[in-house]
XYZ file of C-alpha atoms in Angstrom:
200
model
C -22.638 58.082 -41.935
C -21.886 58.759 -45.447
C -18.950 57.111 -45.401
C -20.596 53.458 -45.645
C -23.302 55.734 -47.217
C -20.448 55.652 -50.304
C -19.114 52.835 -49.496
C -23.610 51.536 -49.892
C -23.486 52.579 -53.148
C -19.546 52.299 -54.669
C -19.116 48.409 -53.488
C -23.212 47.677 -54.449
C -23.233 46.132 -51.559
C -26.683 45.018 -50.597
C -26.319 44.212 -47.024
C -29.646 43.647 -44.859
C -29.367 45.803 -41.655
C -30.347 43.806 -38.455
C -33.165 45.630 -36.388
C -30.185 45.715 -32.966
C -26.425 45.868 -33.674
C -24.723 45.061 -30.507
C -20.889 45.368 -31.281
C -18.752 43.206 -28.496
C -15.009 42.509 -27.924
C -14.011 39.694 -27.053
C -10.629 38.180 -27.922
C -7.317 40.071 -27.463
C -9.122 41.647 -24.445
C -8.291 38.984 -22.679
C -4.441 40.004 -22.603
C -4.529 43.540 -21.669
C -1.754 43.437 -19.343
C -2.396 46.901 -17.772
C -4.962 46.971 -14.395
C -6.403 50.430 -15.351
C -6.784 49.399 -19.213
C -8.287 46.182 -18.140
C -11.303 48.233 -15.971
C -12.926 49.923 -18.842
C -13.340 46.945 -21.428
C -15.858 44.658 -20.899
C -19.104 42.660 -21.317
C -22.323 44.203 -20.177
C -24.590 42.514 -17.945
C -27.571 40.813 -20.641
C -29.902 43.324 -18.630
C -29.074 46.444 -20.461
C -30.079 43.716 -22.976
C -33.271 43.675 -21.867
C -34.114 47.008 -20.447
C -33.676 48.028 -24.800
C -34.241 45.641 -26.833
C -38.055 46.291 -27.669
C -39.757 42.589 -27.448
C -41.525 43.159 -30.938
C -37.469 43.090 -32.953
C -37.582 40.556 -36.421
C -33.269 40.173 -35.892
C -30.566 40.668 -33.939
C -26.613 40.749 -34.635
C -24.706 40.383 -32.724
C -21.385 41.706 -33.960
C -17.445 40.944 -33.556
C -14.138 39.887 -34.300
C -14.133 36.594 -35.780
C -14.125 33.097 -33.359
C -11.790 30.845 -36.053
C -10.049 28.986 -33.472
C -7.693 27.660 -36.486
C -6.624 31.647 -36.859
C -6.961 30.954 -40.013
C -8.822 33.997 -40.890
C -6.805 36.896 -42.579
C -9.451 38.804 -40.381
C -8.559 37.311 -37.206
C -5.300 39.439 -35.392
C -2.873 37.665 -33.656
C -4.075 38.432 -30.473
C -7.264 37.383 -30.770
C -5.273 33.154 -31.372
C -3.513 33.410 -28.383
C -3.891 31.645 -25.166
C -7.533 29.858 -26.346
C -8.643 32.989 -26.536
C -10.494 32.657 -29.757
C -12.204 29.676 -28.260
C -13.286 31.019 -25.263
C -15.151 34.598 -27.398
C -16.586 32.445 -29.437
C -17.773 30.096 -26.236
C -19.455 33.636 -24.196
C -20.840 34.572 -28.263
C -23.242 31.713 -28.312
C -23.827 31.958 -24.868
C -25.586 35.383 -25.530
C -26.549 34.800 -29.162
C -28.480 31.412 -27.773
C -30.066 33.701 -24.607
C -31.286 36.791 -27.210
C -32.916 33.734 -28.517
C -34.774 32.732 -25.610
C -35.823 35.982 -24.832
C -36.160 37.327 -28.194
C -38.284 34.085 -29.894
C -39.544 35.586 -32.309
C -36.322 37.456 -34.057
C -33.881 36.325 -36.058
C -30.403 36.365 -34.148
C -26.617 36.073 -35.564
C -23.818 36.345 -34.838
C -21.326 38.928 -37.884
C -18.049 38.017 -36.360
C -14.367 38.957 -38.836
C -16.574 40.984 -41.288
C -13.705 43.818 -43.349
C -14.540 47.600 -40.707
C -16.386 48.921 -42.973
C -19.534 46.011 -42.792
C -19.355 46.063 -39.748
C -19.360 50.026 -39.364
C -22.338 49.794 -41.964
C -24.727 47.340 -39.887
C -23.334 48.916 -36.701
C -24.544 53.047 -37.673
C -27.758 51.791 -39.917
C -29.552 49.607 -37.308
C -32.962 51.196 -37.063
C -34.046 49.983 -33.533
C -30.736 49.966 -31.763
C -27.355 50.320 -31.468
C -25.841 48.977 -28.550
C -21.674 49.821 -28.027
C -20.234 47.010 -25.246
C -17.477 48.425 -23.720
C -14.830 48.808 -26.575
C -13.256 51.767 -28.425
C -14.356 50.089 -31.518
C -17.989 50.915 -31.659
C -17.768 53.991 -30.072
C -17.725 55.974 -33.334
C -20.104 53.957 -35.233
C -22.312 53.991 -32.733
C -22.202 58.254 -32.328
C -23.145 58.159 -35.469
C -26.665 55.298 -35.246
C -29.710 55.846 -35.386
C -30.764 54.907 -31.558
C -27.656 54.469 -29.771
C -26.265 53.623 -26.960
C -23.247 53.977 -25.028
C -21.966 52.251 -21.331
C -20.248 54.200 -18.671
C -17.094 53.729 -18.839
C -13.744 56.001 -18.721
C -12.619 54.407 -22.328
C -15.433 57.120 -23.611
C -13.851 60.154 -22.007
C -17.371 63.279 -23.006
C -19.303 60.437 -24.023
C -21.949 62.245 -21.953
C -21.614 65.369 -22.893
C -21.837 64.006 -26.825
C -25.853 62.504 -25.747
C -26.450 65.094 -24.254
C -25.586 67.059 -27.441
C -26.439 64.345 -29.740
C -30.306 63.563 -30.424
C -29.491 59.564 -31.401
C -27.935 58.877 -28.746
C -27.509 58.089 -24.782
C -25.937 56.778 -21.756
C -26.583 53.269 -20.398
C -27.256 53.175 -16.814
C -24.983 52.285 -14.847
C -26.194 49.687 -12.519
C -25.529 46.399 -13.424
C -21.958 47.924 -13.617
C -20.379 45.861 -17.087
C -18.222 43.092 -16.380
C -14.432 43.558 -17.336
C -12.254 41.807 -18.671
C -9.726 42.313 -15.552
C -11.909 40.497 -13.689
C -12.509 37.966 -16.381
C -8.967 37.160 -17.554
C -8.540 34.106 -15.364
C -12.710 33.113 -15.243
C -13.651 30.007 -16.919
C -16.799 30.192 -19.851
C -19.437 29.362 -17.257
C -18.866 31.466 -14.659
C -18.505 34.485 -16.769
C -21.831 33.399 -18.414
C -24.108 33.064 -15.131
C -22.750 36.451 -13.916
C -22.957 37.913 -17.144
C -27.434 36.191 -16.718
C -27.806 36.385 -13.736
C -26.783 40.838 -13.038
């Protein structure tokens, strides 16, 4: 919290924070070769968002890596471009954004992608209503520092349950329904992935 506060002062940032900040890792994770690791990264079923996000929010931000399919952005990592994953991720992220727009018609839903790490951290740490971390190591630390953080149960987050017990602003999500893992998604089409996420 101190780090992003000092960055905001030093940079003169006037960043507007969404009521709810969601972090979704999608890109090089589609190419994880180790099945044990691929089984711990994933995406939350939409029902988890419904349980956490109150109906009266005014803004929801989805934060993710660059969705630039031309891979010309400085914020694009090589692994996020290989095998057409940028296009696949764009389809998945935009489906989630549209779903949230339908579910929360009074909220502005924005996709923030390819931003510098400090900007993404600021969005996740300072969201006043909720910070939702999909199974990814990137969002663990800013969620621990957030005002109302939610973590999924995954072996990526060793000690997360203990942290949730000791930190008043951090909670563990119900493990059911289970998140969809990258091990499961690697051979699936966008339509199949989004259908499962929306149905669970």
